[in-house]
Amino acid sequence: MLNLSDWVRIATEIELNYAFDAFLVLHGTDTMAYTASALSFMLEDLGKTVILTGAQIPMSQLRNDAVDNFMGALAIAGHYIIPECSIYFNHTLYRGNRTSKMSSYDLSAFSSPNFPPLVDVGIEIAVNWKNVLRQTGVRRFRAHKRVSAATIKTFFSPPIRGVILETFGAGNAPQRTDLLQVLEEACNRGVIVVAITQCGKGSVSDAYETGRTLLQAGVVPGNDMTPECALTKLSYLLSKPELSIAEVRDFMTTPLRGELTRHSRSAPSNLASVERTLESIQDVLSEFVRLTQLSTSGPQIMLTSDTPSETTARDATAPWTWTAGEAATTEAVLIPFLIHLAAAKNDITNMRFCIDTYSGKDGTEEPHKAANVAGGVVNCPDPTNGQTPLHVACLNGSVQAVDLLLRSGALVHLRDSLEHTALYYAARQCHEDIVNKLIQTGATLGGADEPFAVLGLKNALLAGDQTAQRIWLKAGVKFANNSKL
């Protein structure tokens, strides 16, 4: 059975070998969910795929599930960038910190009761891109390795620093006065008590009076976190000396790696109306016209709504109208082209328009958007060359666009149809500010970049171009190879 030192060792190995495109960890099933939850917090600003898998029947047996699990995980890791710590089991990829082992004898041993799978593998590999996390910071990847065994022991022996309280139903507990007093005194001393539910499905809430008394005593609601996740997340936060008790309590109710469901503060809205979606499409077309028109004194193209008389006449014929789905699909087709054009022109206003159109008020993608864009609209590839908006912005030196894309979840490790990364194009065009920003975020040369990068450095040396030499070296072209140039 793995423990904290093993988690640190796995995180360290990933950090030391982060030049690889993805990581596959073979793991026993009993503690796999705990390891996946722990790594999801320890691997900070993760930009590459990390998959844990194992088997109920070992590979040494003639009939086993090990081969299917291993090959399925390997196929996903080799073909998709899913920058999360996940678990692949029985043709399904789950978010690691949302997963629990539900059975010791079924081949479908794991389940994610409160969050849909990231990938379903059948005849086709269906990736649920709308639920895949994206790195939105501009910091390089690093592994947090200060989690110690002493932190976990505090859950069971004095001095107590934190407790995971598994409650009944939706957060209910016995209403004994002495028990509530102990909990309140512990919370007042700075002990962090997190309430989660014993149920496989559901979450902790204040729907019942018995649940509200726990919250009034200072207990932190763990929402729908799994026990494995709640334990490892609290361990992770307590191991950070820079966090105060209040900050740890706040972070326990905040989704850091998608481990819990953020409760909406308002009632869910109905399906977007056709009229509102059509208005949005008109806005998109207007932005296309504005970006593509040339400076001229001639007449300008203007897109306007129907006049009242035209509208009345059309309504009088009672025509069939678009469905909301058809309207949303049209909008979803237009937005990727607009964000590429905006990235090329460094038009931040239009880029925010595209990102906001795809997102709700809380920054999450709205369910009525028909297009399941891989990694969101900021990572949508151009069908002609496979370039993402980040590739386009790097090629054109759009510094502000690059910064906005990175903060909105753009993946720095994606490659275009020629197997080139955005970092390669930024270095080739000598956009040093962009190269610095990409490197800060953790970008590296990969795929077909290296031979062309070496050639670029050679040409810079022959031409005496010190700026280009400096940029190529920053991008990661090994100076040791220069003697061969």
mmCIF file with all atom_site columns, C-alpha atoms in Angstrom, residues 157-360:
data_model
loop_
_atom_site.group_PDB
_atom_site.id
_atom_site.type_symbol
_atom_site.label_atom_id
_atom_site.label_alt_id
_atom_site.label_comp_id
_atom_site.label_asym_id
_atom_site.label_entity_id
_atom_site.label_seq_id
_atom_site.pdbx_PDB_ins_code
_atom_site.Cartn_x
_atom_site.Cartn_y
_atom_site.Cartn_z
_atom_site.occupancy
_atom_site.B_iso_or_equiv
_atom_site.pdbx_formal_charge
_atom_site.auth_seq_id
_atom_site.auth_comp_id
_atom_site.auth_asym_id
_atom_site.auth_atom_id
_atom_site.pdbx_PDB_model_num
ATOM 1   C CA . SER A 1 157 ? -3.228  12.200 17.271  1.00 0.00 ? 157 SER A CA 1
ATOM 2   C CA . PRO A 1 158 ? -2.598  15.463 19.134  1.00 0.00 ? 158 PRO A CA 1
ATOM 3   C CA . PRO A 1 159 ? -1.930  18.182 18.185  1.00 0.00 ? 159 PRO A CA 1
ATOM 4   C CA . ILE A 1 160 ? -4.913  17.945 15.825  1.00 0.00 ? 160 ILE A CA 1
ATOM 5   C CA . ARG A 1 161 ? -4.771  20.324 12.855  1.00 0.00 ? 161 ARG A CA 1
ATOM 6   C CA . GLY A 1 162 ? -7.538  18.949 10.684  1.00 0.00 ? 162 GLY A CA 1
ATOM 7   C CA . VAL A 1 163 ? -10.287 16.356 10.629  1.00 0.00 ? 163 VAL A CA 1
ATOM 8   C CA . ILE A 1 164 ? -12.394 14.915 7.819   1.00 0.00 ? 164 ILE A CA 1
ATOM 9   C CA . LEU A 1 165 ? -15.864 14.259 9.245   1.00 0.00 ? 165 LEU A CA 1
ATOM 10  C CA . GLU A 1 166 ? -17.954 11.754 7.264   1.00 0.00 ? 166 GLU A CA 1
ATOM 11  C CA . THR A 1 167 ? -21.538 12.746 7.962   1.00 0.00 ? 167 THR A CA 1
ATOM 12  C CA . PHE A 1 168 ? -24.906 11.184 7.214   1.00 0.00 ? 168 PHE A CA 1
ATOM 13  C CA . GLY A 1 169 ? -26.836 12.078 4.081   1.00 0.00 ? 169 GLY A CA 1
ATOM 14  C CA . ALA A 1 170 ? -26.453 15.709 3.071   1.00 0.00 ? 170 ALA A CA 1
ATOM 15  C CA . GLY A 1 171 ? -24.276 16.686 6.025   1.00 0.00 ? 171 GLY A CA 1
ATOM 16  C CA . ASN A 1 172 ? -26.258 15.561 9.058   1.00 0.00 ? 172 ASN A CA 1
ATOM 17  C CA . ALA A 1 173 ? -24.701 14.594 12.388  1.00 0.00 ? 173 ALA A CA 1
ATOM 18  C CA . PRO A 1 174 ? -25.960 13.629 15.856  1.00 0.00 ? 174 PRO A CA 1
ATOM 19  C CA . GLN A 1 175 ? -27.291 16.694 17.639  1.00 0.00 ? 175 GLN A CA 1
ATOM 20  C CA . ARG A 1 176 ? -25.575 15.962 20.946  1.00 0.00 ? 176 ARG A CA 1
ATOM 21  C CA . THR A 1 177 ? -24.679 19.177 22.755  1.00 0.00 ? 177 THR A CA 1
ATOM 22  C CA . ASP A 1 178 ? -21.347 17.839 23.984  1.00 0.00 ? 178 ASP A CA 1
ATOM 23  C CA . LEU A 1 179 ? -20.358 16.756 20.464  1.00 0.00 ? 179 LEU A CA 1
ATOM 24  C CA . LEU A 1 180 ? -21.256 20.120 18.924  1.00 0.00 ? 180 LEU A CA 1
ATOM 25  C CA . GLN A 1 181 ? -19.392 21.901 21.729  1.00 0.00 ? 181 GLN A CA 1
ATOM 26  C CA . VAL A 1 182 ? -16.254 19.866 21.060  1.00 0.00 ? 182 VAL A CA 1
ATOM 27  C CA . LEU A 1 183 ? -16.477 20.663 17.360  1.00 0.00 ? 183 LEU A CA 1
ATOM 28  C CA . GLU A 1 184 ? -16.968 24.382 18.015  1.00 0.00 ? 184 GLU A CA 1
ATOM 29  C CA . GLU A 1 185 ? -14.055 24.530 20.477  1.00 0.00 ? 185 GLU A CA 1
ATOM 30  C CA . ALA A 1 186 ? -11.812 22.719 18.011  1.00 0.00 ? 186 ALA A CA 1
ATOM 31  C CA . CYS A 1 187 ? -12.754 25.124 15.206  1.00 0.00 ? 187 CYS A CA 1
ATOM 32  C CA . ASN A 1 188 ? -12.136 28.115 17.484  1.00 0.00 ? 188 ASN A CA 1
ATOM 33  C CA . ARG A 1 189 ? -8.647  26.761 18.251  1.00 0.00 ? 189 ARG A CA 1
ATOM 34  C CA . GLY A 1 190 ? -7.885  26.743 14.532  1.00 0.00 ? 190 GLY A CA 1
ATOM 35  C CA . VAL A 1 191 ? -8.579  23.076 13.842  1.00 0.00 ? 191 VAL A CA 1
ATOM 36  C CA . ILE A 1 192 ? -10.034 22.639 10.353  1.00 0.00 ? 192 ILE A CA 1
ATOM 37  C CA . VAL A 1 193 ? -12.999 20.261 10.374  1.00 0.00 ? 193 VAL A CA 1
ATOM 38  C CA . VAL A 1 194 ? -14.361 19.363 6.930   1.00 0.00 ? 194 VAL A CA 1
ATOM 39  C CA . ALA A 1 195 ? -17.720 17.633 6.566   1.00 0.00 ? 195 ALA A CA 1
ATOM 40  C CA . ILE A 1 196 ? -18.302 15.263 3.650   1.00 0.00 ? 196 ILE A CA 1
ATOM 41  C CA . THR A 1 197 ? -21.061 12.740 3.059   1.00 0.00 ? 197 THR A CA 1
ATOM 42  C CA . GLN A 1 198 ? -20.841 8.979  3.518   1.00 0.00 ? 198 GLN A CA 1
ATOM 43  C CA . CYS A 1 199 ? -23.124 8.519  0.519   1.00 0.00 ? 199 CYS A CA 1
ATOM 44  C CA . GLY A 1 200 ? -21.677 7.533  -2.825  1.00 0.00 ? 200 GLY A CA 1
ATOM 45  C CA . LYS A 1 201 ? -23.766 10.209 -4.498  1.00 0.00 ? 201 LYS A CA 1
ATOM 46  C CA . GLY A 1 202 ? -24.709 13.624 -3.147  1.00 0.00 ? 202 GLY A CA 1
ATOM 47  C CA . SER A 1 203 ? -23.026 16.461 -1.286  1.00 0.00 ? 203 SER A CA 1
ATOM 48  C CA . VAL A 1 204 ? -22.984 18.310 2.034   1.00 0.00 ? 204 VAL A CA 1
ATOM 49  C CA . SER A 1 205 ? -25.409 21.218 2.258   1.00 0.00 ? 205 SER A CA 1
ATOM 50  C CA . ASP A 1 206 ? -27.396 23.221 4.770   1.00 0.00 ? 206 ASP A CA 1
ATOM 51  C CA . ALA A 1 207 ? -30.733 21.891 3.506   1.00 0.00 ? 207 ALA A CA 1
ATOM 52  C CA . TYR A 1 208 ? -31.526 20.360 6.924   1.00 0.00 ? 208 TYR A CA 1
ATOM 53  C CA . GLU A 1 209 ? -31.403 21.904 10.390  1.00 0.00 ? 209 GLU A CA 1
ATOM 54  C CA . THR A 1 210 ? -29.038 19.200 11.621  1.00 0.00 ? 210 THR A CA 1
ATOM 55  C CA . GLY A 1 211 ? -26.591 20.100 8.874   1.00 0.00 ? 211 GLY A CA 1
ATOM 56  C CA . ARG A 1 212 ? -26.811 23.824 9.613   1.00 0.00 ? 212 ARG A CA 1
ATOM 57  C CA . THR A 1 213 ? -25.753 23.297 13.225  1.00 0.00 ? 213 THR A CA 1
ATOM 58  C CA . LEU A 1 214 ? -22.431 21.842 12.038  1.00 0.00 ? 214 LEU A CA 1
ATOM 59  C CA . LEU A 1 215 ? -21.795 24.846 9.814   1.00 0.00 ? 215 LEU A CA 1
ATOM 60  C CA . GLN A 1 216 ? -22.699 27.195 12.678  1.00 0.00 ? 216 GLN A CA 1
ATOM 61  C CA . ALA A 1 217 ? -20.122 25.425 14.834  1.00 0.00 ? 217 ALA A CA 1
ATOM 62  C CA . GLY A 1 218 ? -17.424 26.290 12.270  1.00 0.00 ? 218 GLY A CA 1
ATOM 63  C CA . VAL A 1 219 ? -17.344 23.050 10.290  1.00 0.00 ? 219 VAL A CA 1
ATOM 64  C CA . VAL A 1 220 ? -16.346 23.559 6.644   1.00 0.00 ? 220 VAL A CA 1
ATOM 65  C CA . PRO A 1 221 ? -18.695 21.966 4.067   1.00 0.00 ? 221 PRO A CA 1
ATOM 66  C CA . GLY A 1 222 ? -16.806 19.649 1.723   1.00 0.00 ? 222 GLY A CA 1
ATOM 67  C CA . ASN A 1 223 ? -19.581 19.709 -0.882  1.00 0.00 ? 223 ASN A CA 1
ATOM 68  C CA . ASP A 1 224 ? -19.316 16.581 -3.072  1.00 0.00 ? 224 ASP A CA 1
ATOM 69  C CA . MET A 1 225 ? -15.632 15.737 -2.596  1.00 0.00 ? 225 MET A CA 1
ATOM 70  C CA . THR A 1 226 ? -14.731 12.075 -2.275  1.00 0.00 ? 226 THR A CA 1
ATOM 71  C CA . PRO A 1 227 ? -13.197 10.956 1.053   1.00 0.00 ? 227 PRO A CA 1
ATOM 72  C CA . GLU A 1 228 ? -9.896  10.282 -0.719  1.00 0.00 ? 228 GLU A CA 1
ATOM 73  C CA . CYS A 1 229 ? -9.872  13.767 -2.211  1.00 0.00 ? 229 CYS A CA 1
ATOM 74  C CA . ALA A 1 230 ? -10.949 15.564 0.976   1.00 0.00 ? 230 ALA A CA 1
ATOM 75  C CA . LEU A 1 231 ? -8.179  13.864 2.959   1.00 0.00 ? 231 LEU A CA 1
ATOM 76  C CA . THR A 1 232 ? -5.391  14.523 0.469   1.00 0.00 ? 232 THR A CA 1
ATOM 77  C CA . LYS A 1 233 ? -6.552  18.067 -0.296  1.00 0.00 ? 233 LYS A CA 1
ATOM 78  C CA . LEU A 1 234 ? -6.552  19.007 3.388   1.00 0.00 ? 234 LEU A CA 1
ATOM 79  C CA . SER A 1 235 ? -3.117  17.407 3.757   1.00 0.00 ? 235 SER A CA 1
ATOM 80  C CA . TYR A 1 236 ? -1.861  19.413 0.787   1.00 0.00 ? 236 TYR A CA 1
ATOM 81  C CA . LEU A 1 237 ? -3.193  22.733 2.101   1.00 0.00 ? 237 LEU A CA 1
ATOM 82  C CA . LEU A 1 238 ? -1.950  22.172 5.657   1.00 0.00 ? 238 LEU A CA 1
ATOM 83  C CA . SER A 1 239 ? 1.535   21.487 4.308   1.00 0.00 ? 239 SER A CA 1
ATOM 84  C CA . LYS A 1 240 ? 1.727   25.012 2.842   1.00 0.00 ? 240 LYS A CA 1
ATOM 85  C CA . PRO A 1 241 ? 3.129   27.252 5.616   1.00 0.00 ? 241 PRO A CA 1
ATOM 86  C CA . GLU A 1 242 ? 2.251   30.413 3.717   1.00 0.00 ? 242 GLU A CA 1
ATOM 87  C CA . LEU A 1 243 ? -1.488  29.753 4.078   1.00 0.00 ? 243 LEU A CA 1
ATOM 88  C CA . SER A 1 244 ? -3.402  30.994 7.102   1.00 0.00 ? 244 SER A CA 1
ATOM 89  C CA . ILE A 1 245 ? -6.139  28.948 8.791   1.00 0.00 ? 245 ILE A CA 1
ATOM 90  C CA . ALA A 1 246 ? -8.816  31.153 7.199   1.00 0.00 ? 246 ALA A CA 1
ATOM 91  C CA . GLU A 1 247 ? -7.260  30.678 3.759   1.00 0.00 ? 247 GLU A CA 1
ATOM 92  C CA . VAL A 1 248 ? -7.110  26.897 4.171   1.00 0.00 ? 248 VAL A CA 1
ATOM 93  C CA . ARG A 1 249 ? -10.794 26.854 5.151   1.00 0.00 ? 249 ARG A CA 1
ATOM 94  C CA . ASP A 1 250 ? -11.648 28.999 2.145   1.00 0.00 ? 250 ASP A CA 1
ATOM 95  C CA . PHE A 1 251 ? -9.646  26.836 -0.254  1.00 0.00 ? 251 PHE A CA 1
ATOM 96  C CA . MET A 1 252 ? -11.327 23.679 1.061   1.00 0.00 ? 252 MET A CA 1
ATOM 97  C CA . THR A 1 253 ? -14.618 24.980 -0.378  1.00 0.00 ? 253 THR A CA 1
ATOM 98  C CA . THR A 1 254 ? -13.011 26.224 -3.603  1.00 0.00 ? 254 THR A CA 1
ATOM 99  C CA . PRO A 1 255 ? -12.411 23.929 -6.599  1.00 0.00 ? 255 PRO A CA 1
ATOM 100 C CA . LEU A 1 256 ? -8.633  24.068 -7.144  1.00 0.00 ? 256 LEU A CA 1
ATOM 101 C CA . ARG A 1 257 ? -8.345  21.184 -9.611  1.00 0.00 ? 257 ARG A CA 1
ATOM 102 C CA . GLY A 1 258 ? -12.013 20.567 -10.403 1.00 0.00 ? 258 GLY A CA 1
ATOM 103 C CA . GLU A 1 259 ? -12.398 18.298 -7.371  1.00 0.00 ? 259 GLU A CA 1
ATOM 104 C CA . LEU A 1 260 ? -15.763 19.677 -6.229  1.00 0.00 ? 260 LEU A CA 1
ATOM 105 C CA . THR A 1 261 ? -18.826 21.191 -7.821  1.00 0.00 ? 261 THR A CA 1
ATOM 106 C CA . ARG A 1 262 ? -19.187 24.928 -7.413  1.00 0.00 ? 262 ARG A CA 1
ATOM 107 C CA . HIS A 1 263 ? -22.732 25.657 -6.316  1.00 0.00 ? 263 HIS A CA 1
ATOM 108 C CA . SER A 1 264 ? -24.427 28.278 -8.469  1.00 0.00 ? 264 SER A CA 1
ATOM 109 C CA . ARG A 1 265 ? -25.558 31.393 -6.636  1.00 0.00 ? 265 ARG A CA 1
ATOM 110 C CA . SER A 1 266 ? -28.520 31.812 -8.956  1.00 0.00 ? 266 SER A CA 1
ATOM 111 C CA . ALA A 1 267 ? -31.181 29.556 -10.397 1.00 0.00 ? 267 ALA A CA 1
ATOM 112 C CA . PRO A 1 268 ? -30.100 27.846 -13.613 1.00 0.00 ? 268 PRO A CA 1
ATOM 113 C CA . SER A 1 269 ? -31.246 29.643 -16.723 1.00 0.00 ? 269 SER A CA 1
ATOM 114 C CA . ASN A 1 270 ? -33.396 28.020 -19.372 1.00 0.00 ? 270 ASN A CA 1
ATOM 115 C CA . LEU A 1 271 ? -32.094 27.051 -22.789 1.00 0.00 ? 271 LEU A CA 1
ATOM 116 C CA . ALA A 1 272 ? -30.856 30.107 -24.657 1.00 0.00 ? 272 ALA A CA 1
ATOM 117 C CA . SER A 1 273 ? -33.658 31.544 -26.729 1.00 0.00 ? 273 SER A CA 1
ATOM 118 C CA . VAL A 1 274 ? -33.359 31.564 -30.494 1.00 0.00 ? 274 VAL A CA 1
ATOM 119 C CA . GLU A 1 275 ? -33.749 35.329 -30.629 1.00 0.00 ? 275 GLU A CA 1
ATOM 120 C CA . ARG A 1 276 ? -30.908 35.972 -28.171 1.00 0.00 ? 276 ARG A CA 1
ATOM 121 C CA . THR A 1 277 ? -28.617 33.552 -30.001 1.00 0.00 ? 277 THR A CA 1
ATOM 122 C CA . LEU A 1 278 ? -29.386 35.110 -33.374 1.00 0.00 ? 278 LEU A CA 1
ATOM 123 C CA . GLU A 1 279 ? -28.548 38.525 -31.967 1.00 0.00 ? 279 GLU A CA 1
ATOM 124 C CA . SER A 1 280 ? -25.229 37.100 -30.803 1.00 0.00 ? 280 SER A CA 1
ATOM 125 C CA . ILE A 1 281 ? -24.559 35.691 -34.285 1.00 0.00 ? 281 ILE A CA 1
ATOM 126 C CA . GLN A 1 282 ? -25.209 39.138 -35.748 1.00 0.00 ? 282 GLN A CA 1
ATOM 127 C CA . ASP A 1 283 ? -22.663 40.549 -33.293 1.00 0.00 ? 283 ASP A CA 1
ATOM 128 C CA . VAL A 1 284 ? -20.127 37.934 -34.437 1.00 0.00 ? 284 VAL A CA 1
ATOM 129 C CA . LEU A 1 285 ? -20.686 38.820 -38.105 1.00 0.00 ? 285 LEU A CA 1
ATOM 130 C CA . SER A 1 286 ? -20.333 42.513 -37.330 1.00 0.00 ? 286 SER A CA 1
ATOM 131 C CA . GLU A 1 287 ? -16.956 41.853 -35.697 1.00 0.00 ? 287 GLU A CA 1
ATOM 132 C CA . PHE A 1 288 ? -15.869 39.855 -38.764 1.00 0.00 ? 288 PHE A CA 1
ATOM 133 C CA . VAL A 1 289 ? -16.723 42.804 -40.997 1.00 0.00 ? 289 VAL A CA 1
ATOM 134 C CA . ARG A 1 290 ? -14.880 45.240 -38.728 1.00 0.00 ? 290 ARG A CA 1
ATOM 135 C CA . LEU A 1 291 ? -11.721 43.113 -38.611 1.00 0.00 ? 291 LEU A CA 1
ATOM 136 C CA . THR A 1 292 ? -11.569 42.274 -42.313 1.00 0.00 ? 292 THR A CA 1
ATOM 137 C CA . GLN A 1 293 ? -12.540 45.588 -43.929 1.00 0.00 ? 293 GLN A CA 1
ATOM 138 C CA . LEU A 1 294 ? -9.773  47.737 -45.371 1.00 0.00 ? 294 LEU A CA 1
ATOM 139 C CA . SER A 1 295 ? -9.304  51.436 -44.635 1.00 0.00 ? 295 SER A CA 1
ATOM 140 C CA . THR A 1 296 ? -11.229 53.169 -47.366 1.00 0.00 ? 296 THR A CA 1
ATOM 141 C CA . SER A 1 297 ? -13.336 56.219 -47.943 1.00 0.00 ? 297 SER A CA 1
ATOM 142 C CA . GLY A 1 298 ? -15.906 54.120 -49.785 1.00 0.00 ? 298 GLY A CA 1
ATOM 143 C CA . PRO A 1 299 ? -19.191 52.833 -48.412 1.00 0.00 ? 299 PRO A CA 1
ATOM 144 C CA . GLN A 1 300 ? -18.983 50.616 -45.314 1.00 0.00 ? 300 GLN A CA 1
ATOM 145 C CA . ILE A 1 301 ? -20.844 47.354 -44.855 1.00 0.00 ? 301 ILE A CA 1
ATOM 146 C CA . MET A 1 302 ? -23.336 47.535 -42.005 1.00 0.00 ? 302 MET A CA 1
ATOM 147 C CA . LEU A 1 303 ? -25.280 44.635 -40.500 1.00 0.00 ? 303 LEU A CA 1
ATOM 148 C CA . THR A 1 304 ? -28.625 45.654 -39.065 1.00 0.00 ? 304 THR A CA 1
ATOM 149 C CA . SER A 1 305 ? -31.660 43.899 -37.710 1.00 0.00 ? 305 SER A CA 1
ATOM 150 C CA . ASP A 1 306 ? -34.904 43.683 -39.655 1.00 0.00 ? 306 ASP A CA 1
ATOM 151 C CA . THR A 1 307 ? -37.049 46.792 -39.639 1.00 0.00 ? 307 THR A CA 1
ATOM 152 C CA . PRO A 1 308 ? -40.305 46.601 -37.695 1.00 0.00 ? 308 PRO A CA 1
ATOM 153 C CA . SER A 1 309 ? -42.327 46.338 -40.920 1.00 0.00 ? 309 SER A CA 1
ATOM 154 C CA . GLU A 1 310 ? -40.165 43.471 -42.191 1.00 0.00 ? 310 GLU A CA 1
ATOM 155 C CA . THR A 1 311 ? -40.476 41.704 -38.879 1.00 0.00 ? 311 THR A CA 1
ATOM 156 C CA . THR A 1 312 ? -44.251 42.123 -38.823 1.00 0.00 ? 312 THR A CA 1
ATOM 157 C CA . ALA A 1 313 ? -44.559 40.867 -42.362 1.00 0.00 ? 313 ALA A CA 1
ATOM 158 C CA . ARG A 1 314 ? -42.417 37.841 -41.671 1.00 0.00 ? 314 ARG A CA 1
ATOM 159 C CA . ASP A 1 315 ? -44.281 37.017 -38.481 1.00 0.00 ? 315 ASP A CA 1
ATOM 160 C CA . ALA A 1 316 ? -47.578 37.277 -40.304 1.00 0.00 ? 316 ALA A CA 1
ATOM 161 C CA . THR A 1 317 ? -46.641 34.299 -42.456 1.00 0.00 ? 317 THR A CA 1
ATOM 162 C CA . ALA A 1 318 ? -45.916 32.207 -39.319 1.00 0.00 ? 318 ALA A CA 1
ATOM 163 C CA . PRO A 1 319 ? -42.670 30.760 -40.753 1.00 0.00 ? 319 PRO A CA 1
ATOM 164 C CA . TRP A 1 320 ? -40.649 27.942 -39.200 1.00 0.00 ? 320 TRP A CA 1
ATOM 165 C CA . THR A 1 321 ? -37.808 29.418 -37.181 1.00 0.00 ? 321 THR A CA 1
ATOM 166 C CA . TRP A 1 322 ? -34.406 28.104 -36.234 1.00 0.00 ? 322 TRP A CA 1
ATOM 167 C CA . THR A 1 323 ? -34.203 25.902 -33.220 1.00 0.00 ? 323 THR A CA 1
ATOM 168 C CA . ALA A 1 324 ? -31.930 27.058 -30.408 1.00 0.00 ? 324 ALA A CA 1
ATOM 169 C CA . GLY A 1 325 ? -29.600 24.202 -31.241 1.00 0.00 ? 325 GLY A CA 1
ATOM 170 C CA . GLU A 1 326 ? -29.285 25.221 -34.897 1.00 0.00 ? 326 GLU A CA 1
ATOM 171 C CA . ALA A 1 327 ? -28.645 28.838 -33.976 1.00 0.00 ? 327 ALA A CA 1
ATOM 172 C CA . ALA A 1 328 ? -26.055 27.891 -31.353 1.00 0.00 ? 328 ALA A CA 1
ATOM 173 C CA . THR A 1 329 ? -24.325 25.564 -33.829 1.00 0.00 ? 329 THR A CA 1
ATOM 174 C CA . THR A 1 330 ? -24.002 28.383 -36.369 1.00 0.00 ? 330 THR A CA 1
ATOM 175 C CA . GLU A 1 331 ? -22.552 30.655 -33.710 1.00 0.00 ? 331 GLU A CA 1
ATOM 176 C CA . ALA A 1 332 ? -20.118 27.957 -32.577 1.00 0.00 ? 332 ALA A CA 1
ATOM 177 C CA . VAL A 1 333 ? -18.833 27.531 -36.145 1.00 0.00 ? 333 VAL A CA 1
ATOM 178 C CA . LEU A 1 334 ? -18.122 31.253 -36.540 1.00 0.00 ? 334 LEU A CA 1
ATOM 179 C CA . ILE A 1 335 ? -16.402 31.949 -33.225 1.00 0.00 ? 335 ILE A CA 1
ATOM 180 C CA . PRO A 1 336 ? -13.226 29.828 -33.835 1.00 0.00 ? 336 PRO A CA 1
ATOM 181 C CA . PHE A 1 337 ? -12.513 31.693 -37.073 1.00 0.00 ? 337 PHE A CA 1
ATOM 182 C CA . LEU A 1 338 ? -13.046 35.044 -35.386 1.00 0.00 ? 338 LEU A CA 1
ATOM 183 C CA . ILE A 1 339 ? -10.680 34.300 -32.479 1.00 0.00 ? 339 ILE A CA 1
ATOM 184 C CA . HIS A 1 340 ? -7.923  33.260 -34.921 1.00 0.00 ? 340 HIS A CA 1
ATOM 185 C CA . LEU A 1 341 ? -8.343  36.521 -36.825 1.00 0.00 ? 341 LEU A CA 1
ATOM 186 C CA . ALA A 1 342 ? -8.378  38.526 -33.594 1.00 0.00 ? 342 ALA A CA 1
ATOM 187 C CA . ALA A 1 343 ? -5.230  36.756 -32.345 1.00 0.00 ? 343 ALA A CA 1
ATOM 188 C CA . ALA A 1 344 ? -3.404  37.634 -35.576 1.00 0.00 ? 344 ALA A CA 1
ATOM 189 C CA . LYS A 1 345 ? -4.346  41.303 -35.221 1.00 0.00 ? 345 LYS A CA 1
ATOM 190 C CA . ASN A 1 346 ? -3.745  41.431 -31.447 1.00 0.00 ? 346 ASN A CA 1
ATOM 191 C CA . ASP A 1 347 ? -7.349  42.572 -31.035 1.00 0.00 ? 347 ASP A CA 1
ATOM 192 C CA . ILE A 1 348 ? -7.984  41.985 -27.325 1.00 0.00 ? 348 ILE A CA 1
ATOM 193 C CA . THR A 1 349 ? -11.551 43.309 -27.470 1.00 0.00 ? 349 THR A CA 1
ATOM 194 C CA . ASN A 1 350 ? -12.590 40.725 -30.029 1.00 0.00 ? 350 ASN A CA 1
ATOM 195 C CA . MET A 1 351 ? -10.723 37.944 -28.262 1.00 0.00 ? 351 MET A CA 1
ATOM 196 C CA . ARG A 1 352 ? -12.577 38.688 -25.031 1.00 0.00 ? 352 ARG A CA 1
ATOM 197 C CA . PHE A 1 353 ? -15.789 38.759 -27.051 1.00 0.00 ? 353 PHE A CA 1
ATOM 198 C CA . CYS A 1 354 ? -15.087 35.231 -28.362 1.00 0.00 ? 354 CYS A CA 1
ATOM 199 C CA . ILE A 1 355 ? -14.092 33.872 -24.962 1.00 0.00 ? 355 ILE A CA 1
ATOM 200 C CA . ASP A 1 356 ? -17.063 35.468 -23.217 1.00 0.00 ? 356 ASP A CA 1
ATOM 201 C CA . THR A 1 357 ? -19.434 34.196 -25.907 1.00 0.00 ? 357 THR A CA 1
ATOM 202 C CA . TYR A 1 358 ? -18.346 30.642 -25.172 1.00 0.00 ? 358 TYR A CA 1
ATOM 203 C CA . SER A 1 359 ? -18.415 31.112 -21.408 1.00 0.00 ? 359 SER A CA 1
ATOM 204 C CA . GLY A 1 360 ? -21.002 31.815 -18.761 1.00 0.00 ? 360 GLY A CA 1
#
